[in-house]
CSV table of N, CA and C in Angstrom, one decimal:
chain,number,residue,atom,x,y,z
A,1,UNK,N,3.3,-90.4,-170.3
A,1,UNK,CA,2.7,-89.1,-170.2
A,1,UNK,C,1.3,-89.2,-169.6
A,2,UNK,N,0.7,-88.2,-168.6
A,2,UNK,CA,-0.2,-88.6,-167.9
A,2,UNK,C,-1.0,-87.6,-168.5
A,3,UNK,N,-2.5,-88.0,-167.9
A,3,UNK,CA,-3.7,-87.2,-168.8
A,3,UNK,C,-3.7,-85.6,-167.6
A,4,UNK,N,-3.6,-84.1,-167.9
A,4,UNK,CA,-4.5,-83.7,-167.3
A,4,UNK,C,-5.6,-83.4,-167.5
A,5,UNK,N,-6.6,-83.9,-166.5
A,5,UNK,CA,-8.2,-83.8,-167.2
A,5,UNK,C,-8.5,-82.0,-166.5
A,6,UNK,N,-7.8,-81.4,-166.3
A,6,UNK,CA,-8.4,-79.4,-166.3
A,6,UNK,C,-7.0,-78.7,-166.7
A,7,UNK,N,-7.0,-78.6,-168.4
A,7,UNK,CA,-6.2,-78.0,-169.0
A,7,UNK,C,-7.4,-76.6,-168.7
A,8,UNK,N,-6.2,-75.2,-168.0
A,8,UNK,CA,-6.9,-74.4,-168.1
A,8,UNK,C,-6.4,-73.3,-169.4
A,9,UNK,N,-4.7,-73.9,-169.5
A,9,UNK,CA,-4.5,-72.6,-170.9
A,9,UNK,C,-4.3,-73.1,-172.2
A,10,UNK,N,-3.1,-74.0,-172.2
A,10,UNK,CA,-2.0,-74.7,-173.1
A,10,UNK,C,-3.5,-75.7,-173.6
A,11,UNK,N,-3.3,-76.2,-175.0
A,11,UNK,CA,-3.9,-77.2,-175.8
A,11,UNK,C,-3.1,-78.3,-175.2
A,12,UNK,N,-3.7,-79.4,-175.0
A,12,UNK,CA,-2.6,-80.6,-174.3
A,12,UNK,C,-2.6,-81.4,-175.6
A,13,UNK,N,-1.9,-81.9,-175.9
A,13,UNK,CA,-1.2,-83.0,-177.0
A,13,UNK,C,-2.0,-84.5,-176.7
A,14,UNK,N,-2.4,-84.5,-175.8
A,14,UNK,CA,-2.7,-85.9,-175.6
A,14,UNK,C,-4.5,-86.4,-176.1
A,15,UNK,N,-4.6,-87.5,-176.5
A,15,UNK,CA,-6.1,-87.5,-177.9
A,15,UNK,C,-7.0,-87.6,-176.8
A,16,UNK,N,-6.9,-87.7,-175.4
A,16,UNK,CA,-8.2,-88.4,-174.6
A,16,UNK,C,-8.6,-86.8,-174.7
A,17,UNK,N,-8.0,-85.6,-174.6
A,17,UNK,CA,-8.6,-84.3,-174.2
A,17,UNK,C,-9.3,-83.8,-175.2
A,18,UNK,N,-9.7,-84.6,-176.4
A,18,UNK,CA,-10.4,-84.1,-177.4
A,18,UNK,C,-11.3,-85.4,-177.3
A,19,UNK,N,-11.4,-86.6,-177.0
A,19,UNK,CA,-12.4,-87.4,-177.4
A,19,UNK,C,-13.8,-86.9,-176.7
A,20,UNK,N,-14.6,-87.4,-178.1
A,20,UNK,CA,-16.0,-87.1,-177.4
A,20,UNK,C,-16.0,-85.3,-177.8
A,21,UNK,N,-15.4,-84.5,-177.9
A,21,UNK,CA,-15.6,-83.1,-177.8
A,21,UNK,C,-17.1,-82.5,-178.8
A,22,UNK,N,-16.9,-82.9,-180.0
A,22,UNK,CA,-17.6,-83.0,-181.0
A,22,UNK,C,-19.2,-83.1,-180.5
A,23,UNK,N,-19.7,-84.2,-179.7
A,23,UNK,CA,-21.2,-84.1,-179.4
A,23,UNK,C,-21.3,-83.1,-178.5
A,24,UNK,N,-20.6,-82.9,-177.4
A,24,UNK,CA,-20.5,-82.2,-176.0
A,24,UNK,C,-20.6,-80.9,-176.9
A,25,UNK,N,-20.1,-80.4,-177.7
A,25,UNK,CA,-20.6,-79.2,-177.9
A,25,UNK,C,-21.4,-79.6,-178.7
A,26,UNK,N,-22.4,-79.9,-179.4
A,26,UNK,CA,-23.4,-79.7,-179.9
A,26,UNK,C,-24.7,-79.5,-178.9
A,27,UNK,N,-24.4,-80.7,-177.5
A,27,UNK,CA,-25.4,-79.8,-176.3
A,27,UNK,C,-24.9,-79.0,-175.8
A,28,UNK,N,-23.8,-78.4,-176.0
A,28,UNK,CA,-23.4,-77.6,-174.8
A,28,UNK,C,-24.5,-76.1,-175.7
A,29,UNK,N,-24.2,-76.0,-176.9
A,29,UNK,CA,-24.7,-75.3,-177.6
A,29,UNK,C,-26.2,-75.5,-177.8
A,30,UNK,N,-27.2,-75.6,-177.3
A,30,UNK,CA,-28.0,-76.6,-176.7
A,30,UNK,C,-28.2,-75.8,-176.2
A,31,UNK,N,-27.7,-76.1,-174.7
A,31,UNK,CA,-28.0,-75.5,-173.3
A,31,UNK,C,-28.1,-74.0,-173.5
A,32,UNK,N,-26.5,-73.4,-174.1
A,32,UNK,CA,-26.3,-72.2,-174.1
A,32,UNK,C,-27.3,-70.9,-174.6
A,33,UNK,N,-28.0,-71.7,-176.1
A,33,UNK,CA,-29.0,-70.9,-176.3
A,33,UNK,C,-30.1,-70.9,-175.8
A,34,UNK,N,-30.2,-72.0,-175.2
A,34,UNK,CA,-31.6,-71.6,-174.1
A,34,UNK,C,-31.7,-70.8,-173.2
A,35,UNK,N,-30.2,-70.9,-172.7
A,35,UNK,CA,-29.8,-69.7,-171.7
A,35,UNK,C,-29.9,-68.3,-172.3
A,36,UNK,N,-29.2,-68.2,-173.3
A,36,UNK,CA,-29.6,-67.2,-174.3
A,36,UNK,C,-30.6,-66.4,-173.9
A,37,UNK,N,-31.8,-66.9,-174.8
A,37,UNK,CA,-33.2,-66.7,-174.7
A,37,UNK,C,-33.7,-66.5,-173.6
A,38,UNK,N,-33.4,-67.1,-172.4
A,38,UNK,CA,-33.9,-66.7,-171.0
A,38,UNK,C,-33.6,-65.6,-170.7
A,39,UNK,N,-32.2,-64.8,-170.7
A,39,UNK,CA,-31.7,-63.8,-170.6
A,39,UNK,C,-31.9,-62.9,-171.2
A,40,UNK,N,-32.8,-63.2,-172.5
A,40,UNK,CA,-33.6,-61.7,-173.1
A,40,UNK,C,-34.2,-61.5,-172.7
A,41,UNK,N,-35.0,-62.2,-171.9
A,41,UNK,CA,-36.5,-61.5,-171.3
A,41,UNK,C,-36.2,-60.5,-170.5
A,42,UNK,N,-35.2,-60.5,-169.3
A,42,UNK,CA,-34.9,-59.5,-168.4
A,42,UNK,C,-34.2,-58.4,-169.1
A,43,UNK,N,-33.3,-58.8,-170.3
A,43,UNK,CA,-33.0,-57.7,-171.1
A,43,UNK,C,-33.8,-57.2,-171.9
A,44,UNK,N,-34.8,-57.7,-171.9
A,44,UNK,CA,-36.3,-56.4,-173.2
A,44,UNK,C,-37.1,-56.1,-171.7
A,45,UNK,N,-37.1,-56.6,-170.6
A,45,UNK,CA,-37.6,-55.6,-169.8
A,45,UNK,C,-36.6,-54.1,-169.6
A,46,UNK,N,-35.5,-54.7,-169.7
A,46,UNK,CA,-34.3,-53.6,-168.9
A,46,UNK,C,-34.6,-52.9,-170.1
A,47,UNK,N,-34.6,-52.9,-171.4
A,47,UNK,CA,-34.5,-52.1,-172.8
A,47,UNK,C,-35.6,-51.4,-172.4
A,48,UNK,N,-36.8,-51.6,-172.1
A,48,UNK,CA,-38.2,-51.5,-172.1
A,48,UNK,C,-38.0,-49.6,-171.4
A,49,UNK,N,-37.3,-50.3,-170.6
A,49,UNK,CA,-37.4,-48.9,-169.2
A,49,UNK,C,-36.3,-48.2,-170.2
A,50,UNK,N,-35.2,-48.6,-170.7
A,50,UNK,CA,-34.3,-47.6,-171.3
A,50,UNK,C,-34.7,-46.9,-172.4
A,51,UNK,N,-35.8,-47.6,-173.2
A,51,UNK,CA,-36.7,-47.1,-174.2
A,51,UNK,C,-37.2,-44.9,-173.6
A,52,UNK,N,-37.7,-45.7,-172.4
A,52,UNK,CA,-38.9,-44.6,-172.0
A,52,UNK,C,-37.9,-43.7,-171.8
A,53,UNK,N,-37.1,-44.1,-170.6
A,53,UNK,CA,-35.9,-43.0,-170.4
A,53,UNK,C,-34.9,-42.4,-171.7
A,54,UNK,N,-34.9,-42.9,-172.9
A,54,UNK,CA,-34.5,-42.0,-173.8
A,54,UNK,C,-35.0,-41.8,-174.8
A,55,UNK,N,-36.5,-41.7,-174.9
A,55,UNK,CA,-37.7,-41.1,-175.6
A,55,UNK,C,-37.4,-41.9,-176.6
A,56,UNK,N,-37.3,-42.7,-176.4
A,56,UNK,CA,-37.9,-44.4,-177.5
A,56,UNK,C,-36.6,-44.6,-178.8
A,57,UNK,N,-35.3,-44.0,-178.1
A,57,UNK,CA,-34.5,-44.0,-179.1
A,57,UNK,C,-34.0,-46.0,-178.7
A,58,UNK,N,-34.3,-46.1,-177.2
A,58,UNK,CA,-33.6,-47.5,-176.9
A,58,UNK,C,-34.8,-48.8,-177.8
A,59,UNK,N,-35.3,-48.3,-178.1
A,59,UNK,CA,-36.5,-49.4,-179.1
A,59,UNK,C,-35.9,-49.6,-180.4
A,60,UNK,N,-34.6,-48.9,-181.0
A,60,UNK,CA,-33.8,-49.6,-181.8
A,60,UNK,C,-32.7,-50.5,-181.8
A,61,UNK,N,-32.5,-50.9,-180.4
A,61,UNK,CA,-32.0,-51.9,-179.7
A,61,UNK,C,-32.7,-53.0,-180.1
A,62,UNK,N,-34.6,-53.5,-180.1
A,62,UNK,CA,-34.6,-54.7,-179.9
A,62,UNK,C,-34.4,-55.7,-181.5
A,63,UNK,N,-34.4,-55.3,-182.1
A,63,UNK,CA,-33.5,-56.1,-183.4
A,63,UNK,C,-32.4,-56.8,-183.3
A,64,UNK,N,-31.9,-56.0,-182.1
A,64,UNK,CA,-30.3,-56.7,-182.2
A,64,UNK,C,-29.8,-57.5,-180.5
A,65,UNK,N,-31.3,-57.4,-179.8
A,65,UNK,CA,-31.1,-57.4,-178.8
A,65,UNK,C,-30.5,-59.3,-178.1
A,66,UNK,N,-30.8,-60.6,-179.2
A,66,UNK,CA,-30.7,-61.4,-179.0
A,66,UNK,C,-29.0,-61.3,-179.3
A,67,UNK,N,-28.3,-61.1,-180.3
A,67,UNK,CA,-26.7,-60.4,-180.4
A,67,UNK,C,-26.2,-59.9,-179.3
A,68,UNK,N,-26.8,-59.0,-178.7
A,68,UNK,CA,-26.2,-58.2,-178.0
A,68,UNK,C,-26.0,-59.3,-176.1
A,69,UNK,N,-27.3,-59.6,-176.3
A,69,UNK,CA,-27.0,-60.7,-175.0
A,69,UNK,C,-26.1,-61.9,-175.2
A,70,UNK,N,-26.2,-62.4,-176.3
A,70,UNK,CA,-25.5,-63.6,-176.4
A,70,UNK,C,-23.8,-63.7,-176.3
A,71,UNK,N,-23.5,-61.8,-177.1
A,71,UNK,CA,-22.5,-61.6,-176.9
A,71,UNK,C,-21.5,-61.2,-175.6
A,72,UNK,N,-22.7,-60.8,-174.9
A,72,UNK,CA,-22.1,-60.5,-173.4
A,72,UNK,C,-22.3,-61.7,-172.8
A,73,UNK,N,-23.2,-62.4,-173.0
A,73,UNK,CA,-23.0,-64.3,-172.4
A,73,UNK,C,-21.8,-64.5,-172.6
A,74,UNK,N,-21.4,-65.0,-173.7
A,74,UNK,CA,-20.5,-65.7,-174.3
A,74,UNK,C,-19.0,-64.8,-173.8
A,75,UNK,N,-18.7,-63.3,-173.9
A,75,UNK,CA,-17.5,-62.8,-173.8
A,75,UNK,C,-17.4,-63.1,-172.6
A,76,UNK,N,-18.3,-63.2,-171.7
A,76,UNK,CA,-17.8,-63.0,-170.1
A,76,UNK,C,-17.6,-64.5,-169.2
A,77,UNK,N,-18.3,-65.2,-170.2
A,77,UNK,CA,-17.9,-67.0,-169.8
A,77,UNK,C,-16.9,-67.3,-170.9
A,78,UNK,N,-17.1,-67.4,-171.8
A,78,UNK,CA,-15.6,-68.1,-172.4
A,78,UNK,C,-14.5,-67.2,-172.0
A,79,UNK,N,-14.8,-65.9,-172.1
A,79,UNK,CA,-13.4,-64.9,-171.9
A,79,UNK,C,-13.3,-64.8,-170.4
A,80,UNK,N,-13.7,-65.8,-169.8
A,80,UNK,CA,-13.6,-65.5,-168.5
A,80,UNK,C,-12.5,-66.7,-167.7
A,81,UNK,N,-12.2,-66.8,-166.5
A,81,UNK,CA,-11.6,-68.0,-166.1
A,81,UNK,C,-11.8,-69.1,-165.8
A,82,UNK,N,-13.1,-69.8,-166.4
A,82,UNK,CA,-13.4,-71.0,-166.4
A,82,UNK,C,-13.0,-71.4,-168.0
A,83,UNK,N,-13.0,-70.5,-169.2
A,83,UNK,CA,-13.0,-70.5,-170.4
A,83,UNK,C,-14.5,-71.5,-170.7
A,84,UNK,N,-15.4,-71.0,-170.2
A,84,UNK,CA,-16.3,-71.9,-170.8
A,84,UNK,C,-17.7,-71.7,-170.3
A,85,UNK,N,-18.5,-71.4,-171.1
A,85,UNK,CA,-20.1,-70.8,-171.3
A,85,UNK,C,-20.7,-71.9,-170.1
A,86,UNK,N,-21.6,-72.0,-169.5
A,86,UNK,CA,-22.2,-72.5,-168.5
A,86,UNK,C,-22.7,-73.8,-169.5
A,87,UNK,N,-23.3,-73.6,-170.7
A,87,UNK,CA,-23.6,-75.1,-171.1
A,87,UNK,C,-22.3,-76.4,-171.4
A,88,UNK,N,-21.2,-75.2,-171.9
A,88,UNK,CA,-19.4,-75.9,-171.8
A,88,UNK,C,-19.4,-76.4,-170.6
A,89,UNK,N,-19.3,-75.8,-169.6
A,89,UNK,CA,-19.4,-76.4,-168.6
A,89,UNK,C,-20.1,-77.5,-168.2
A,90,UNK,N,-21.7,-77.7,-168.1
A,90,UNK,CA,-22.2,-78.9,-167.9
A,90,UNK,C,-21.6,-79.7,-168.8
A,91,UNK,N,-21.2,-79.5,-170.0
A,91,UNK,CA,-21.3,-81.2,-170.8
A,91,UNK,C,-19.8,-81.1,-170.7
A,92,UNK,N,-18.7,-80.6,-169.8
A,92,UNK,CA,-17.7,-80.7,-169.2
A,92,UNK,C,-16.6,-80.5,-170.7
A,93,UNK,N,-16.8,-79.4,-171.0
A,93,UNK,CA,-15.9,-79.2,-171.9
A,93,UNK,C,-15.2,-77.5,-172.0
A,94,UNK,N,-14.1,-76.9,-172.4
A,94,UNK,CA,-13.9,-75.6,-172.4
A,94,UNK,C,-13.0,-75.1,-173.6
A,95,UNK,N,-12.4,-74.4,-173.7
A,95,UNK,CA,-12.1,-73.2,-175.1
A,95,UNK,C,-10.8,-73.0,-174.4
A,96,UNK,N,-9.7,-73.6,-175.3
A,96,UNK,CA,-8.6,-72.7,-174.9
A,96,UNK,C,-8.1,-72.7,-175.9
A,97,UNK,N,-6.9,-71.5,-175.7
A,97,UNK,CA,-6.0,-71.3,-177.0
A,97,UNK,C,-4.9,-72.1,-177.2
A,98,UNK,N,-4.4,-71.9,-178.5
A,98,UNK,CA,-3.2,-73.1,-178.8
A,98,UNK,C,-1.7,-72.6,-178.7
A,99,UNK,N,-2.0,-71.0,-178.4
A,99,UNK,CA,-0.8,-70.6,-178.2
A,99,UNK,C,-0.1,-70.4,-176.7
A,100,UNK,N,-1.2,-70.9,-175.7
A,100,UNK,CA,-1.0,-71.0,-174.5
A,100,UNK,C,-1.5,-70.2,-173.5
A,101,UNK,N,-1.9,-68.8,-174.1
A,101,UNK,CA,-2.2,-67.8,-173.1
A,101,UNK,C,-4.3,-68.4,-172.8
A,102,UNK,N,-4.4,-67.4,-172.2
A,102,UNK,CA,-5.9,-67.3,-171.8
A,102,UNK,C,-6.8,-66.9,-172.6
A,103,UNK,N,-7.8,-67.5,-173.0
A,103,UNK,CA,-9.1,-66.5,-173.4
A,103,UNK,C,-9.0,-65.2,-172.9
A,104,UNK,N,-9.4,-64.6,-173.3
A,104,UNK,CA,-9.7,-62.8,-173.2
A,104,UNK,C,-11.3,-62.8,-173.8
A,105,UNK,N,-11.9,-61.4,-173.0
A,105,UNK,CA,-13.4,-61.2,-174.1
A,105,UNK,C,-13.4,-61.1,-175.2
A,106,UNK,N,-12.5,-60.0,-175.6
A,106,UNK,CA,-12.5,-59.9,-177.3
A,106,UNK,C,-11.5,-61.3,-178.2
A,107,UNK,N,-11.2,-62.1,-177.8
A,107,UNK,CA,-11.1,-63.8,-178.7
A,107,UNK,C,-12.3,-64.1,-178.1
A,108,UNK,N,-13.1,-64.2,-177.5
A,108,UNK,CA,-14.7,-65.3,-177.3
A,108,UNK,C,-15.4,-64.1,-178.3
A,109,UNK,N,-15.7,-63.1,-178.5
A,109,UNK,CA,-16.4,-62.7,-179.1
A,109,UNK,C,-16.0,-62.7,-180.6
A,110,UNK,N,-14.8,-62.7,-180.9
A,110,UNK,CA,-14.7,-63.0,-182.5
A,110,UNK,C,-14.8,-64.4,-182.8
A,111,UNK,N,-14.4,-65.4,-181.7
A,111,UNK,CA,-15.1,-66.5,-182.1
A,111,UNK,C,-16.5,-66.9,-182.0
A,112,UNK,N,-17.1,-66.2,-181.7
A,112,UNK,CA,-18.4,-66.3,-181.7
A,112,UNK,C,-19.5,-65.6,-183.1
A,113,UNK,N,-18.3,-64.6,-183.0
A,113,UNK,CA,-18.7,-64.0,-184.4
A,113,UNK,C,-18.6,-64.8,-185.5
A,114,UNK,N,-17.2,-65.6,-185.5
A,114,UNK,CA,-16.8,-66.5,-186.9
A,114,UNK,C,-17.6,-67.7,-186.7
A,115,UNK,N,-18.1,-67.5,-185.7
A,115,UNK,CA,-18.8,-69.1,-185.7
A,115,UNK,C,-20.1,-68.9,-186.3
A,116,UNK,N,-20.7,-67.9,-185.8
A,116,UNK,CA,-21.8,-67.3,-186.8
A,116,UNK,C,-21.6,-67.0,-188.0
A,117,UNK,N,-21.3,-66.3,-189.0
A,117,UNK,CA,-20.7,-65.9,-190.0
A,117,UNK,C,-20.2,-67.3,-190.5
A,118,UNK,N,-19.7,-68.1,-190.2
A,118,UNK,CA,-19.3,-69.5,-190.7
A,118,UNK,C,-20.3,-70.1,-190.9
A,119,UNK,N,-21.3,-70.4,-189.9
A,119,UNK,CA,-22.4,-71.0,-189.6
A,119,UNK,C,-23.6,-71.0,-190.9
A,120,UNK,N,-23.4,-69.4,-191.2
A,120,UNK,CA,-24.4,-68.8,-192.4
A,120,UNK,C,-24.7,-69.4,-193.4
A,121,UNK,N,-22.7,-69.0,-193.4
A,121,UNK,CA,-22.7,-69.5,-194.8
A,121,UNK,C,-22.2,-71.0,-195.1
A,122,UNK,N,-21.6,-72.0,-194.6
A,122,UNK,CA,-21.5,-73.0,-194.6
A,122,UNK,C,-22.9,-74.0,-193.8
A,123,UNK,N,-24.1,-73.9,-193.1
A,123,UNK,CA,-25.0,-74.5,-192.5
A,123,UNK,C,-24.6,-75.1,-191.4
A,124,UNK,N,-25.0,-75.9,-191.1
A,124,UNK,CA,-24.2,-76.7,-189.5
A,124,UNK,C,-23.9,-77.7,-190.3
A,125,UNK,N,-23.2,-77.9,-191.8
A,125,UNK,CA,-22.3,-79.0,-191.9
A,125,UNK,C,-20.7,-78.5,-191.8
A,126,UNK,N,-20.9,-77.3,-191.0
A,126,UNK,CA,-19.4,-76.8,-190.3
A,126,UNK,C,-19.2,-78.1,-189.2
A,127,UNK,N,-20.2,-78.5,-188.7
A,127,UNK,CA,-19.4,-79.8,-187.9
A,127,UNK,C,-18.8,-80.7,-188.3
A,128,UNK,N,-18.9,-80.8,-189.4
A,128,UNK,CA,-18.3,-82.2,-190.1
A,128,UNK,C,-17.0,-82.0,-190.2
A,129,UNK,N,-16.5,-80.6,-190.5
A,129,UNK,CA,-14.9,-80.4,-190.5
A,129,UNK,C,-14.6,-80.6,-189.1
A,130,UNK,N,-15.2,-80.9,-187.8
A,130,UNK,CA,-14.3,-81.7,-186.9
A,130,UNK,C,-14.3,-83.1,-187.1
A,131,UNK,N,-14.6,-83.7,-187.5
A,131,UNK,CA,-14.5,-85.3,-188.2
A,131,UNK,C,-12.9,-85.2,-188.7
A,132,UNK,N,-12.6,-84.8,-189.4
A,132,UNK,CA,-11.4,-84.6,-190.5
A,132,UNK,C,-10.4,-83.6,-189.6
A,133,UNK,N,-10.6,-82.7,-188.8
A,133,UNK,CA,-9.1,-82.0,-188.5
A,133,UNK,C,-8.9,-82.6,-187.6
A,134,UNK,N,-7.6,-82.5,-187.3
A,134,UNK,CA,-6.5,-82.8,-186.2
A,134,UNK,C,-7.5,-82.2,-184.7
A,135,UNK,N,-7.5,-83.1,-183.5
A,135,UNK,CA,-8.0,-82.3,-182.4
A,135,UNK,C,-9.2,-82.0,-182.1
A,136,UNK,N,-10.2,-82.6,-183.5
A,136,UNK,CA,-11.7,-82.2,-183.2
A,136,UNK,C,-12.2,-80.7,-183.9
A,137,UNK,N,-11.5,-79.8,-184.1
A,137,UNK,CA,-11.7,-78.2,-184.1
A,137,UNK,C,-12.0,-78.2,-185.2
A,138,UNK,N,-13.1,-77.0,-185.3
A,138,UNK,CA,-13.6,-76.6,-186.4
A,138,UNK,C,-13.0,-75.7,-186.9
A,139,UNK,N,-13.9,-75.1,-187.7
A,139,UNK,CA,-13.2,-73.9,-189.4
A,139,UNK,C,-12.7,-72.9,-188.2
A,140,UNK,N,-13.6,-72.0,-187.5
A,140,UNK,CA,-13.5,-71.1,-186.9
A,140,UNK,C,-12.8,-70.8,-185.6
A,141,UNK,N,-12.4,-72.5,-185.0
A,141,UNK,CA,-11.3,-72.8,-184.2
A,141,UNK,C,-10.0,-72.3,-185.1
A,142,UNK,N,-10.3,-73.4,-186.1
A,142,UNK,CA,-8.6,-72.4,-186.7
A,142,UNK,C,-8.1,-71.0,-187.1
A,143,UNK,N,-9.6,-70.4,-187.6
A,143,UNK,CA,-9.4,-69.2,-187.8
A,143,UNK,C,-8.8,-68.3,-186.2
A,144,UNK,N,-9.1,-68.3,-185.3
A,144,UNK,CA,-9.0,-68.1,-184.1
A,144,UNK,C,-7.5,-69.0,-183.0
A,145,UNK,N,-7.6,-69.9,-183.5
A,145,UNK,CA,-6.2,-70.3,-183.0
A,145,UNK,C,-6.7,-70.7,-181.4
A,146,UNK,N,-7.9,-71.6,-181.3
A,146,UNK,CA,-8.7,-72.3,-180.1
A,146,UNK,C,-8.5,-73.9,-180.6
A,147,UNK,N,-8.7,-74.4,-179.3
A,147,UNK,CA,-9.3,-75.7,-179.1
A,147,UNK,C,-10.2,-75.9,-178.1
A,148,UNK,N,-11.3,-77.3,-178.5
A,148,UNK,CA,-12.1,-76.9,-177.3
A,148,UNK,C,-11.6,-78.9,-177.1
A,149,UNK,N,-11.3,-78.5,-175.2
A,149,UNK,CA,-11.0,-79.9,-174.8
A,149,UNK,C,-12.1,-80.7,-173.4
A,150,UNK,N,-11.8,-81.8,-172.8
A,150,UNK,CA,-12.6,-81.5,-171.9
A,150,UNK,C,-12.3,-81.2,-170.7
A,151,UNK,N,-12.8,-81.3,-170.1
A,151,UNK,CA,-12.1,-80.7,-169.0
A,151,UNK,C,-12.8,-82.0,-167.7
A,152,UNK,N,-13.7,-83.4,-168.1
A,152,UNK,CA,-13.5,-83.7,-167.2
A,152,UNK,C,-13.6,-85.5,-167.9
């Protein structure tokens, strides 16, 4: 059986496409929120002006404004056809499903959601349950029905 190293849908069966996955997203997630944060700036300017334009109702936006970018980060790169956030990408790893089909926006954003919400309330010793499952994947992989492999 030979390795493909750019699974773009299907979870591949074979263990090299999960080695190593575990650190790679911990920078990848790293990178991402840096990115994050960069991207708010232009978005509290853009809020800034949408504020004035609707008599300061858009200034209850900025509470939620790091959510709101992260979530359009995240839906439009993982749910996109790379399956994989620009930090995924550098540390060469991506998000697919196990049922075969493609990422879509709305699965990157509830995995994103359960990854938070997981995150809360378990701490980041949610990583540890990739030590112990099959494939690397965590809580929120399974709840979602993802694997993340590499892709190089």
């Amino acid at each position: 059986m030979s390795y493909n190293p750019n699974p773009l849908y299907a979870a591949p069966e074979d263990w090299r496409a999960y080695s190593g996955v575990l650190s790679r997203r911990v920078f990848a997630f790293i990178l991402d929120y840096v990115i994050v944060a960069l991207l708010c700036i232009p978005a509290a300017i853009v809020l800034f002006f949408l504020s004035i334009v609707t008599l300061g109702l858009g200034f209850f936006l900025y509470p939620a404004l790091f959510v709101i970018v992260a979530g359009i980060y995240f839906g439009l790169t993982v749910g996109g056809p790379s399956q994989a956030s620009l930090g995924m990408r550098a540390m060469g790893i991506a998000i697919v499903r196990v049922d075969g089909r493609p990422m879509d926006f709305m699965t990157a954003i509830v995995h994103l959601a359960l990854f938070w919400i997981l995150n809360s309330v378990l701490t980041p010793l949610i990583l540890l349950a990739g030590l112990f499952i099959e494939r690397s994947r965590l809580v929120h992989d399974l709840l979602v029905g993802t694997a993340t492999v590499r892709t190089v």
